[in-house]
CSV table of C-alpha atoms and ligand atoms in Angstrom, one decimal:
chain,number,residue,atom,x,y,z
A,1,MET,CA,-22.9,-2.1,11.1
A,2,LYS,CA,-23.1,-4.4,8.1
A,3,ILE,CA,-19.7,-4.0,6.4
A,4,LEU,CA,-18.5,-5.6,3.1
A,5,ILE,CA,-14.6,-5.7,2.6
A,6,VAL,CA,-13.3,-6.1,-1.0
A,7,GLY,CA,-10.0,-8.1,-1.4
A,8,SER,CA,-8.3,-11.2,-0.3
A,9,GLY,CA,-4.8,-10.4,1.1
A,10,GLY,CA,-3.1,-9.5,4.2
A,11,ARG,CA,-4.4,-5.7,3.9
A,12,GLU,CA,-7.9,-6.8,3.8
A,13,HIS,CA,-7.4,-9.3,6.8
A,14,ALA,CA,-5.9,-6.5,8.8
A,15,ILE,CA,-8.9,-4.1,7.9
A,16,THR,CA,-11.4,-6.8,8.8
A,17,TRP,CA,-9.6,-7.6,11.8
A,18,ARG,CA,-9.3,-4.0,12.9
A,19,LEU,CA,-13.0,-3.5,12.3
A,20,ALA,CA,-13.6,-6.8,14.5
A,21,GLN,CA,-11.8,-5.0,17.4
A,22,ASP,CA,-14.4,-2.2,17.6
A,23,GLU,CA,-16.3,-2.2,20.7
A,24,CYS,CA,-19.6,-2.1,18.8
A,25,LYS,CA,-20.0,-5.5,17.0
A,26,HIS,CA,-20.2,-5.4,13.3
A,27,GLU,CA,-21.6,-8.0,10.8
A,28,LEU,CA,-18.7,-8.3,8.4
A,29,TYR,CA,-18.5,-10.0,5.0
A,30,CYS,CA,-15.3,-10.4,2.7
A,31,ALA,CA,-15.1,-10.7,-1.1
A,32,PRO,CA,-13.6,-12.9,-1.6
A,33,GLY,CA,-11.5,-12.9,1.5
A,34,ASN,CA,-9.1,-15.8,2.7
A,35,ALA,CA,-8.6,-18.4,5.4
A,36,GLY,CA,-7.9,-15.8,7.7
A,37,THR,CA,-10.9,-13.5,7.2
A,38,SER,CA,-13.2,-16.7,7.3
A,39,ALA,CA,-12.5,-17.0,11.1
A,40,ILE,CA,-13.9,-13.4,11.8
A,41,ALA,CA,-16.2,-12.6,8.8
A,42,THR,CA,-18.3,-14.4,6.2
A,43,ASN,CA,-16.4,-15.0,2.9
A,44,ILE,CA,-18.6,-14.4,-0.2
A,45,SER,CA,-17.7,-15.8,-3.5
A,46,ALA,CA,-17.4,-12.6,-5.5
A,47,GLY,CA,-13.9,-11.9,-6.9
A,48,ALA,CA,-12.5,-8.5,-5.9
A,49,GLU,CA,-12.6,-7.3,-9.5
A,50,ASP,CA,-16.0,-8.7,-10.2
A,51,ILE,CA,-17.9,-5.4,-10.1
A,52,ASP,CA,-21.1,-6.8,-11.2
A,53,ALA,CA,-21.1,-9.6,-8.5
A,54,ILE,CA,-20.3,-7.0,-5.8
A,55,VAL,CA,-23.0,-4.7,-6.8
A,56,SER,CA,-25.4,-7.4,-7.1
A,57,TRP,CA,-24.5,-8.7,-3.6
A,58,ALA,CA,-24.6,-5.2,-2.2
A,59,LYS,CA,-28.1,-4.6,-3.9
A,60,GLU,CA,-29.4,-7.7,-2.3
A,61,ASN,CA,-27.7,-7.4,1.1
A,62,LYS,CA,-27.5,-3.6,1.5
A,63,PRO,CA,-24.4,-3.0,3.6
A,64,ASP,CA,-24.0,-0.1,5.5
A,65,LEU,CA,-20.4,0.3,4.0
A,66,VAL,CA,-18.2,-1.1,1.5
A,67,ALA,CA,-14.4,-0.8,2.2
A,68,VAL,CA,-12.4,-1.5,-1.1
A,69,GLY,CA,-8.7,-2.8,-0.4
A,70,PRO,CA,-7.0,-3.1,-3.8
A,71,GLU,CA,-6.5,-0.6,-6.5
A,72,ALA,CA,-7.8,-2.5,-9.5
A,73,PRO,CA,-11.6,-2.5,-8.7
A,74,LEU,CA,-11.2,1.3,-7.9
A,75,CYS,CA,-9.7,2.0,-11.1
A,76,LYS,CA,-12.5,-0.3,-12.7
A,77,GLY,CA,-15.2,2.1,-11.0
A,78,LEU,CA,-16.4,0.0,-8.3
A,79,ALA,CA,-17.0,3.0,-6.0
A,80,ASP,CA,-19.1,4.7,-8.7
A,81,ALA,CA,-21.0,1.6,-9.2
A,82,LEU,CA,-22.0,1.2,-5.8
A,83,SER,CA,-22.7,4.9,-5.3
A,84,GLU,CA,-25.0,4.6,-8.2
A,85,ILE,CA,-27.2,2.1,-6.1
A,86,GLY,CA,-27.0,4.3,-2.9
A,87,ILE,CA,-24.1,2.3,-1.2
A,88,LYS,CA,-21.7,4.2,1.0
A,89,THR,CA,-18.1,3.2,-0.2
A,90,PHE,CA,-14.8,3.8,1.5
A,91,GLY,CA,-12.3,4.1,-1.6
A,92,PRO,CA,-12.2,6.7,-4.2
A,93,CYS,CA,-14.2,7.1,-7.6
A,94,LYS,CA,-12.6,5.9,-10.8
A,95,ALA,CA,-11.5,9.4,-11.6
A,96,GLY,CA,-9.9,9.8,-8.2
A,97,ALA,CA,-8.1,6.4,-8.4
A,98,ARG,CA,-6.3,7.6,-11.4
A,99,MET,CA,-3.9,9.1,-9.0
A,100,GLU,CA,-2.6,5.5,-8.8
A,101,GLY,CA,-3.8,4.3,-12.3
A,102,SER,CA,-2.0,6.9,-14.3
A,103,LYS,CA,1.3,8.3,-13.1
A,104,ALA,CA,1.1,11.0,-15.8
A,105,PHE,CA,-2.2,12.0,-14.3
A,106,ALA,CA,-0.8,12.2,-10.8
A,107,LYS,CA,2.3,14.2,-12.1
A,108,ASP,CA,0.1,16.6,-13.6
A,109,VAL,CA,-2.1,17.0,-10.4
A,110,MET,CA,0.9,17.5,-8.5
A,111,ILE,CA,2.5,20.0,-10.8
A,112,SER,CA,-0.9,22.0,-10.7
A,113,ALA,CA,-0.9,21.7,-6.9
A,114,GLY,CA,2.7,22.9,-6.4
A,115,VAL,CA,3.5,19.5,-4.7
A,116,PRO,CA,7.4,18.5,-4.6
A,117,THR,CA,8.1,15.6,-6.8
A,118,ALA,CA,10.8,14.3,-9.2
A,119,LYS,CA,11.0,16.3,-12.4
A,120,ALA,CA,9.5,14.1,-15.2
A,121,LYS,CA,8.5,14.2,-18.7
A,122,THR,CA,5.9,12.1,-20.6
A,123,PHE,CA,6.4,10.3,-23.9
A,124,THR,CA,4.4,8.0,-26.5
A,125,ASP,CA,7.1,7.8,-28.9
A,126,ALA,CA,10.1,5.6,-28.3
A,127,ALA,CA,12.5,7.8,-30.6
A,128,GLU,CA,11.6,11.0,-28.9
A,129,ALA,CA,11.9,9.4,-25.4
A,130,LYS,CA,15.4,8.2,-26.3
A,131,ALA,CA,16.5,11.3,-27.7
A,132,ALA,CA,15.4,13.0,-24.5
A,133,LEU,CA,17.7,10.7,-22.3
A,134,PRO,CA,21.0,12.7,-22.2
A,135,GLU,CA,19.0,15.6,-20.4
A,136,TRP,CA,18.6,13.3,-17.2
A,137,GLY,CA,22.0,11.9,-16.5
A,138,LEU,CA,22.4,8.5,-14.7
A,139,PRO,CA,20.7,6.6,-13.0
A,140,VAL,CA,17.4,7.6,-14.6
A,141,VAL,CA,13.9,6.3,-13.8
A,142,ILE,CA,11.5,4.9,-16.5
A,143,LYS,CA,8.1,4.5,-15.6
A,144,ALA,CA,5.0,2.8,-17.2
A,145,ASP,CA,2.1,5.2,-17.0
A,146,GLY,CA,-0.6,2.7,-15.9
A,147,LEU,CA,-1.0,-0.2,-13.4
A,148,ALA,CA,1.7,-2.8,-13.9
A,149,ALA,CA,1.6,-4.9,-10.7
A,150,GLY,CA,4.7,-3.2,-9.1
A,151,LYS,CA,7.0,-3.9,-12.2
A,152,GLY,CA,6.3,-0.8,-14.2
A,153,VAL,CA,9.4,1.2,-12.6
A,154,ILE,CA,12.8,0.6,-14.1
A,155,ILE,CA,15.8,2.4,-12.3
A,156,ALA,CA,18.2,2.5,-15.4
A,157,GLU,CA,22.0,2.6,-14.5
A,158,THR,CA,23.0,2.8,-18.2
A,159,LYS,CA,21.8,4.5,-21.2
A,160,GLU,CA,21.3,0.8,-22.7
A,161,GLN,CA,19.1,-0.1,-19.8
A,162,ALA,CA,17.2,3.0,-20.1
A,163,GLU,CA,16.7,2.6,-24.0
A,164,ALA,CA,15.8,-1.3,-23.4
A,165,ALA,CA,13.1,-0.2,-20.8
A,166,ILE,CA,11.6,2.5,-23.3
A,167,ASP,CA,11.5,-0.2,-26.1
A,168,ASP,CA,9.8,-2.7,-23.8
A,169,MET,CA,7.1,-0.3,-23.1
A,170,LEU,CA,6.6,1.7,-26.2
A,171,VAL,CA,7.7,-0.7,-28.9
A,172,ASP,CA,7.2,-4.2,-27.8
A,173,ASN,CA,4.2,-3.6,-25.5
A,174,LYS,CA,5.4,-5.7,-22.9
A,175,PHE,CA,3.3,-3.8,-20.4
A,176,GLY,CA,0.2,-3.6,-22.5
A,177,ALA,CA,-1.9,-0.6,-22.3
A,178,ALA,CA,-0.1,0.3,-19.0
A,179,GLY,CA,3.0,1.0,-21.0
A,180,ALA,CA,1.5,3.1,-24.0
A,181,GLU,CA,2.7,6.1,-22.3
A,182,VAL,CA,6.1,6.4,-20.4
A,183,LEU,CA,7.6,8.9,-17.9
A,184,ILE,CA,11.3,9.5,-17.7
A,185,GLU,CA,12.0,10.8,-14.4
A,186,GLU,CA,14.7,12.2,-12.3
A,187,PHE,CA,16.3,9.7,-9.9
A,188,LEU,CA,16.0,10.7,-6.2
A,189,GLU,CA,18.2,9.8,-3.5
A,190,GLY,CA,17.1,9.4,0.2
A,191,GLU,CA,15.0,7.2,2.4
A,192,GLU,CA,11.4,6.0,1.4
A,193,CYS,CA,8.5,5.9,3.7
A,194,SER,CA,4.8,5.7,3.4
A,195,ILE,CA,2.1,8.1,4.6
A,196,LEU,CA,-1.4,6.8,4.5
A,197,ALA,CA,-4.0,9.7,4.7
A,198,LEU,CA,-7.7,9.2,5.4
A,199,VAL,CA,-9.5,11.7,3.2
A,200,ASP,CA,-13.2,12.6,2.9
A,201,GLY,CA,-13.1,14.9,-0.2
A,202,GLU,CA,-12.3,18.0,1.8
A,203,HIS,CA,-10.3,17.1,4.8
A,204,ALA,CA,-7.5,14.7,5.6
A,205,VAL,CA,-6.1,12.8,8.7
A,206,LEU,CA,-2.5,11.5,8.5
A,207,LEU,CA,-2.2,7.9,10.0
A,208,PRO,CA,1.2,7.1,11.7
A,209,SER,CA,4.1,7.0,9.3
A,210,SER,CA,5.5,3.5,8.2
A,211,GLN,CA,8.1,2.0,6.0
A,212,ASP,CA,8.0,-1.1,4.0
A,213,HIS,CA,10.6,-3.4,2.8
A,214,LYS,CA,10.3,-4.1,-1.0
A,215,ARG,CA,13.3,-6.2,-1.7
A,216,ILE,CA,13.2,-9.9,-1.3
A,217,PHE,CA,16.6,-10.5,0.5
A,218,ASP,CA,18.2,-9.0,3.8
A,219,GLY,CA,20.2,-5.9,3.5
A,220,ASP,CA,17.5,-4.6,0.8
A,221,LYS,CA,19.0,-7.0,-2.0
A,222,GLY,CA,17.5,-8.9,-4.8
A,223,PRO,CA,14.5,-8.1,-6.8
A,224,ASN,CA,11.5,-6.2,-5.7
A,225,THR,CA,8.4,-7.8,-4.1
A,226,GLY,CA,5.1,-6.6,-2.9
A,227,GLY,CA,6.6,-6.0,0.4
A,228,MET,CA,8.5,-8.4,2.9
A,229,GLY,CA,7.6,-6.4,6.0
A,230,ALA,CA,6.8,-3.2,7.4
A,231,TYR,CA,7.1,-1.2,10.6
A,232,SER,CA,5.5,2.0,12.1
A,233,PRO,CA,6.5,4.7,13.1
A,234,ALA,CA,9.2,5.2,10.6
A,235,PRO,CA,11.9,7.4,12.5
A,236,VAL,CA,12.9,9.1,9.0
A,237,VAL,CA,9.5,10.9,9.2
A,238,THR,CA,10.5,13.0,12.3
A,239,ALA,CA,7.6,14.9,14.1
A,240,ASP,CA,8.3,18.2,12.3
A,241,ARG,CA,7.8,16.7,9.1
A,242,LEU,CA,4.1,15.5,9.5
A,243,PRO,CA,2.6,19.1,9.4
A,244,THR,CA,4.6,19.7,6.0
A,245,ILE,CA,3.5,16.4,4.6
A,246,ARG,CA,-0.1,17.3,5.4
A,247,ASP,CA,-0.2,21.0,4.3
A,248,SER,CA,2.4,20.8,1.3
A,249,ILE,CA,1.5,17.4,-0.2
A,250,ILE,CA,-1.8,15.8,0.9
A,251,MET,CA,-4.2,18.9,1.3
A,252,PRO,CA,-3.1,20.5,-1.9
A,253,VAL,CA,-3.9,17.4,-3.9
A,254,VAL,CA,-7.1,16.9,-2.2
A,255,ARG,CA,-7.9,20.5,-3.2
A,256,GLU,CA,-6.6,20.1,-6.6
A,257,LEU,CA,-8.8,17.1,-7.4
A,258,ALA,CA,-11.8,18.9,-5.9
A,259,LYS,CA,-11.1,21.8,-8.2
A,260,ARG,CA,-11.1,19.3,-11.2
A,261,GLY,CA,-14.4,18.0,-9.9
A,262,ILE,CA,-13.2,14.9,-8.2
A,263,VAL,CA,-14.4,14.4,-4.6
A,264,TYR,CA,-11.8,12.0,-3.3
A,265,LYS,CA,-12.8,9.7,-0.6
A,266,GLY,CA,-10.6,6.9,0.9
A,267,VAL,CA,-7.1,6.5,1.4
A,268,LEU,CA,-4.6,8.8,-0.2
A,269,TYR,CA,-1.3,7.0,0.2
A,270,ALA,CA,2.0,9.0,-0.5
A,271,GLY,CA,5.1,7.0,-1.2
A,272,LEU,CA,7.7,9.8,-0.2
A,273,MET,CA,11.5,10.0,-0.7
A,274,ILE,CA,13.1,11.9,2.2
A,275,ASN,CA,16.6,13.3,1.9
A,276,ASN,CA,17.8,13.9,5.5
A,277,ALA,CA,21.3,12.8,4.8
A,278,GLY,CA,22.3,15.3,2.3
A,279,GLY,CA,23.8,13.9,-0.8
A,280,LYS,CA,22.5,14.7,-4.2
A,281,LYS,CA,19.6,17.2,-4.0
A,282,ALA,CA,16.5,16.9,-6.0
A,283,LEU,CA,16.4,19.5,-8.8
A,284,ASN,CA,13.3,21.3,-7.2
A,285,GLY,CA,15.6,21.7,-4.0
A,286,SER,CA,13.2,20.0,-1.8
A,287,ASP,CA,14.4,17.3,0.5
A,288,ILE,CA,11.1,15.6,0.7
A,289,ASN,CA,9.4,14.4,-2.5
A,290,VAL,CA,6.5,12.3,-3.7
A,291,LEU,CA,7.5,9.2,-5.6
A,292,GLU,CA,4.0,8.0,-6.2
A,293,PHE,CA,0.4,8.1,-5.0
A,294,ASN,CA,-1.7,5.1,-4.4
A,295,ALA,CA,-5.4,5.2,-4.0
A,296,ARG,CA,-5.7,2.5,-1.2
A,297,PHE,CA,-4.1,1.3,1.9
A,298,GLY,CA,-0.4,-0.1,1.4
A,299,ASP,CA,0.3,-3.7,1.9
A,300,PRO,CA,2.0,-4.7,4.2
A,301,GLU,CA,2.0,-1.1,5.7
A,302,THR,CA,-1.7,-1.6,6.5
A,303,GLU,CA,-0.8,-4.7,8.9
A,304,ALA,CA,1.6,-2.5,10.6
A,305,VAL,CA,-0.4,0.7,11.0
A,306,LEU,CA,-4.1,-0.5,11.8
A,307,PRO,CA,-3.0,-2.2,14.9
A,308,ARG,CA,-1.8,0.9,16.3
A,309,LEU,CA,-5.2,2.6,15.9
A,310,GLY,CA,-7.6,2.8,18.9
A,311,GLY,CA,-11.3,4.0,18.8
A,312,ASP,CA,-14.0,3.0,16.5
A,313,PHE,CA,-12.6,2.1,13.1
A,314,ALA,CA,-15.9,1.7,11.5
A,315,LYS,CA,-16.8,5.3,12.3
A,316,VAL,CA,-13.7,6.7,10.9
A,317,LEU,CA,-14.2,4.8,7.5
A,318,THR,CA,-17.8,5.9,7.4
A,319,ALA,CA,-16.7,9.4,8.1
A,320,CYS,CA,-14.5,9.4,5.0
A,321,ALA,CA,-17.4,8.3,3.0
A,322,ASP,CA,-19.8,10.9,4.6
A,323,GLY,CA,-17.6,13.8,4.3
A,324,THR,CA,-17.4,14.3,8.1
A,325,LEU,CA,-13.9,13.3,8.9
A,326,LYS,CA,-13.2,16.7,10.4
A,327,ASP,CA,-15.5,15.8,13.5
A,328,SER,CA,-14.1,12.3,14.0
A,329,ASP,CA,-11.6,11.1,16.4
A,330,VAL,CA,-8.6,9.0,15.1
A,331,VAL,CA,-6.8,7.5,18.1
A,332,VAL,CA,-3.3,6.4,17.6
A,333,LYS,CA,-1.7,4.0,20.5
A,334,ASP,CA,1.5,5.1,21.8
A,335,GLU,CA,3.2,1.8,20.6
A,336,ALA,CA,5.2,0.7,17.8
A,337,ALA,CA,4.3,-2.1,15.4
A,338,ALA,CA,6.4,-4.5,13.2
A,339,THR,CA,5.2,-6.7,10.4
A,340,ILE,CA,7.1,-9.6,8.8
A,341,ILE,CA,5.8,-11.4,5.7
A,342,ILE,CA,6.3,-15.2,5.6
A,343,ALA,CA,6.5,-16.0,1.7
A,344,SER,CA,6.7,-19.1,-0.4
A,345,GLY,CA,10.1,-20.0,-1.4
A,346,GLY,CA,11.0,-18.9,-4.9
A,347,TYR,CA,8.7,-15.7,-4.6
A,348,PRO,CA,8.7,-13.2,-6.5
A,349,GLY,CA,9.4,-15.8,-9.1
A,350,ASP,CA,7.8,-19.1,-9.5
A,351,TYR,CA,6.6,-21.0,-6.3
A,352,GLU,CA,4.6,-23.9,-5.3
A,353,LYS,CA,1.3,-23.6,-3.7
A,354,GLY,CA,-0.8,-25.9,-1.5
A,355,LYS,CA,1.7,-26.4,1.4
A,356,GLU,CA,0.0,-27.1,4.7
A,357,ILE,CA,0.8,-24.3,7.3
A,358,SER,CA,1.4,-25.5,10.9
A,359,GLY,CA,2.0,-23.2,14.1
A,360,LEU,CA,-0.7,-20.6,13.3
A,361,ASP,CA,-2.4,-21.1,16.9
A,362,GLU,CA,1.0,-21.0,18.7
A,363,ALA,CA,2.0,-18.0,16.9
A,364,GLN,CA,-1.1,-16.1,17.9
A,365,LYS,CA,-0.6,-16.9,21.5
A,366,VAL,CA,2.6,-14.8,21.5
A,367,PRO,CA,1.7,-11.7,23.5
A,368,ASN,CA,0.7,-8.7,21.4
A,369,ALA,CA,1.1,-10.6,18.2
A,370,VAL,CA,-1.5,-11.2,15.4
A,371,VAL,CA,-1.3,-13.4,12.3
A,372,PHE,CA,-2.8,-11.8,9.1
A,373,HIS,CA,-3.4,-14.1,6.1
A,374,CYS,CA,-2.2,-12.9,2.6
A,375,GLY,CA,-2.2,-16.0,0.4
A,376,THR,CA,-3.9,-18.9,2.0
A,377,LYS,CA,-6.9,-21.0,1.5
A,378,GLU,CA,-8.6,-23.8,3.6
A,379,VAL,CA,-8.6,-27.3,2.1
A,380,ASP,CA,-10.4,-30.2,4.1
A,381,GLY,CA,-10.0,-28.2,7.1
A,382,LYS,CA,-6.3,-27.5,6.8
A,383,VAL,CA,-4.8,-24.0,5.9
A,384,VAL,CA,-2.5,-24.1,3.1
A,385,THR,CA,-0.7,-21.8,1.0
A,386,SER,CA,-2.1,-20.2,-2.1
A,387,GLY,CA,0.1,-17.2,-2.9
A,388,GLY,CA,3.7,-15.7,-3.1
A,389,ARG,CA,3.2,-13.8,0.0
A,390,VAL,CA,1.3,-16.2,2.6
A,391,LEU,CA,1.1,-14.6,6.0
A,392,SER,CA,1.8,-11.2,7.6
A,393,VAL,CA,2.9,-11.5,11.2
A,394,THR,CA,2.6,-8.3,13.3
A,395,ALA,CA,3.4,-7.5,16.9
A,396,LEU,CA,3.0,-4.5,18.9
A,397,GLY,CA,5.5,-3.2,21.5
A,398,LYS,CA,6.3,-0.4,23.9
A,399,ASP,CA,9.1,0.4,21.3
A,400,LEU,CA,10.2,-0.8,17.9
A,401,ARG,CA,12.8,-3.3,19.1
A,402,GLU,CA,10.2,-5.0,21.4
A,403,ALA,CA,7.7,-5.2,18.6
A,404,VAL,CA,10.3,-6.5,16.3
A,405,ASN,CA,11.3,-9.3,18.8
A,406,SER,CA,7.8,-10.3,19.4
A,407,ALA,CA,7.0,-10.5,15.9
A,408,TYR,CA,9.9,-12.8,15.2
A,409,GLU,CA,9.0,-15.0,18.2
A,410,ALA,CA,5.6,-15.6,16.6
A,411,VAL,CA,7.1,-15.9,12.9
A,412,ASN,CA,9.4,-18.7,14.4
A,413,LYS,CA,6.4,-20.7,15.4
A,414,ILE,CA,5.1,-21.0,12.0
A,415,SER,CA,6.2,-23.4,9.4
A,416,PHE,CA,5.5,-24.7,5.9
A,417,GLU,CA,7.8,-26.4,3.3
A,418,ASN,CA,10.2,-23.9,1.8
A,419,SER,CA,8.9,-20.9,3.7
A,420,PHE,CA,10.9,-17.8,3.6
A,421,HIS,CA,11.1,-14.5,5.4
A,422,ARG,CA,13.6,-11.6,5.9
A,423,ASN,CA,15.6,-11.4,9.0
A,424,ASP,CA,16.3,-7.8,9.2
A,425,ILE,CA,12.8,-5.9,9.5
A,426,ALA,CA,13.2,-2.4,10.5
A,427,HIS,CA,17.0,-2.2,10.1
A,428,ARG,CA,17.0,1.3,8.9
A,429,ALA,CA,15.2,2.4,12.2
A,430,PHE,CA,17.8,0.5,14.2
A,431,ASN,CA,20.8,1.7,12.2
A,432,ARG,CA,20.4,5.3,12.0
A,433,GLY,CA,23.6,7.2,12.2
B,1,LIG,P1,6.6,3.8,-7.7
B,1,LIG,O1,5.7,2.6,-8.2
B,1,LIG,O2,6.5,5.1,-8.5
B,1,LIG,O3,6.5,4.1,-6.1
B,1,LIG,O4,8.0,3.1,-7.8
B,1,LIG,C1,8.4,1.9,-7.3
B,1,LIG,C2,9.7,2.3,-6.5
B,1,LIG,O5,10.8,2.7,-7.4
B,1,LIG,C3,9.7,3.1,-5.4
B,1,LIG,O6,9.3,2.6,-4.3
B,1,LIG,C4,11.2,3.5,-5.5
B,1,LIG,O7,11.9,2.7,-4.6
B,1,LIG,C5,11.6,3.6,-6.7
B,1,LIG,N1,11.4,4.8,-7.5
B,1,LIG,C6,10.3,5.4,-8.2
B,1,LIG,N2,10.6,6.6,-8.6
B,1,LIG,C7,11.9,6.9,-8.1
B,1,LIG,C8,12.6,8.1,-8.3
B,1,LIG,N3,12.3,9.2,-9.0
B,1,LIG,N4,13.9,8.2,-7.7
B,1,LIG,C9,14.4,6.9,-7.0
B,1,LIG,N5,13.5,5.9,-7.0
B,1,LIG,C10,12.4,5.8,-7.5
B,2,LIG,N1,3.6,-1.8,0.0
B,2,LIG,C1,3.5,-0.9,-1.2
B,2,LIG,C2,2.4,-0.8,-1.7
B,2,LIG,O1,1.3,-1.2,-1.1
B,2,LIG,O2,2.0,-0.3,-2.8
């Protein structure tokens, strides 16, 4: 098959790599890709959000499938534009991508579908939002409605912090259009996990569970990042939870969207809060709740989950686009996976780019390890850093301990000036009481 993968991060390298593992060989292209994808695919110069450039490439080159990695092009209508010219796309239409692009829309869908989620109210007026705060107690969660590059959720510990967040969004416009509407939401206790579901408009297949590590420092300290590592499976999702997640969360959303005329195709990623440990219960009494939906694969969860999949990946992605997922086989290997992000020192704040990376070949030689590129580029034949998250190093193992050990062995072969990684990936899985 001829397949175009849209995006340039670790997630897209992992999608491209997994397609390259299929028994039947594909012709792979990435728009724009990175120094990692260029070794297994042809990078084209179209940017991931340049809808016109991607559509015009697709018109000329007629790929059998386009798989879209990031949310921004989906929210801008890339899948719709491709479908207009008869190109199959893995990734939802613009209306479906609102499950990620508008938290108020996602909440409305969840409420109509009876899906358990934190109680929330939406506001466009700062005074009204502030007046409502006493209903919620503390901490309270303030969310910008739209896409805010992971910065639009504020967990306010005090009334002053909550009011400041409301002012930032509704008065000072610090989040632009994304903050023109805010949600005030109940704070949920528990442990988070990610469930990536493949959806074909009518049916869904849940991929293995995973958990990412959002904070920059060990022990989940410091500011939030795009994700500093991930592992799969996540033991917080016990086997008995999966049918519940499918039947009470994913399928009701797919059906509710269909009822609204939205045929959702692609990944429906549920960020869940699971409260196994007791403590404060959610107002709805459920010990499993949706925090958010995303309209795409997670990053770095993808780098941990896709290496666990066997079988023909292109067939599965195509089945999502064709609406034939029911008949396709998603094979999951009985191995665990761990992914460790190597970042540029200073990330998620300011950092320098252009640092030469060494040890990539040695790292790839570690058994069962694979190095995905997130923020790299090739300059004069050398691979240099070009982003905050630079590399995503994954290893498989017979269990999580073995996977984590191999991943760190590979990480330790790689170096560049001011590189940084967390040393405690999967700590929640290892320290379960
Ligand atoms: P979101 O973009 O909605 O997933 O929020 C980003 C992060 O904020 C989540 O991964 C959680 O760590 C946290 N978060 C969001 N909503 C809540 C909530 N209602 N209760 C507790 N934490 C939350
Ligand atoms: N790892 C979190 C995300 O992809 O949104």
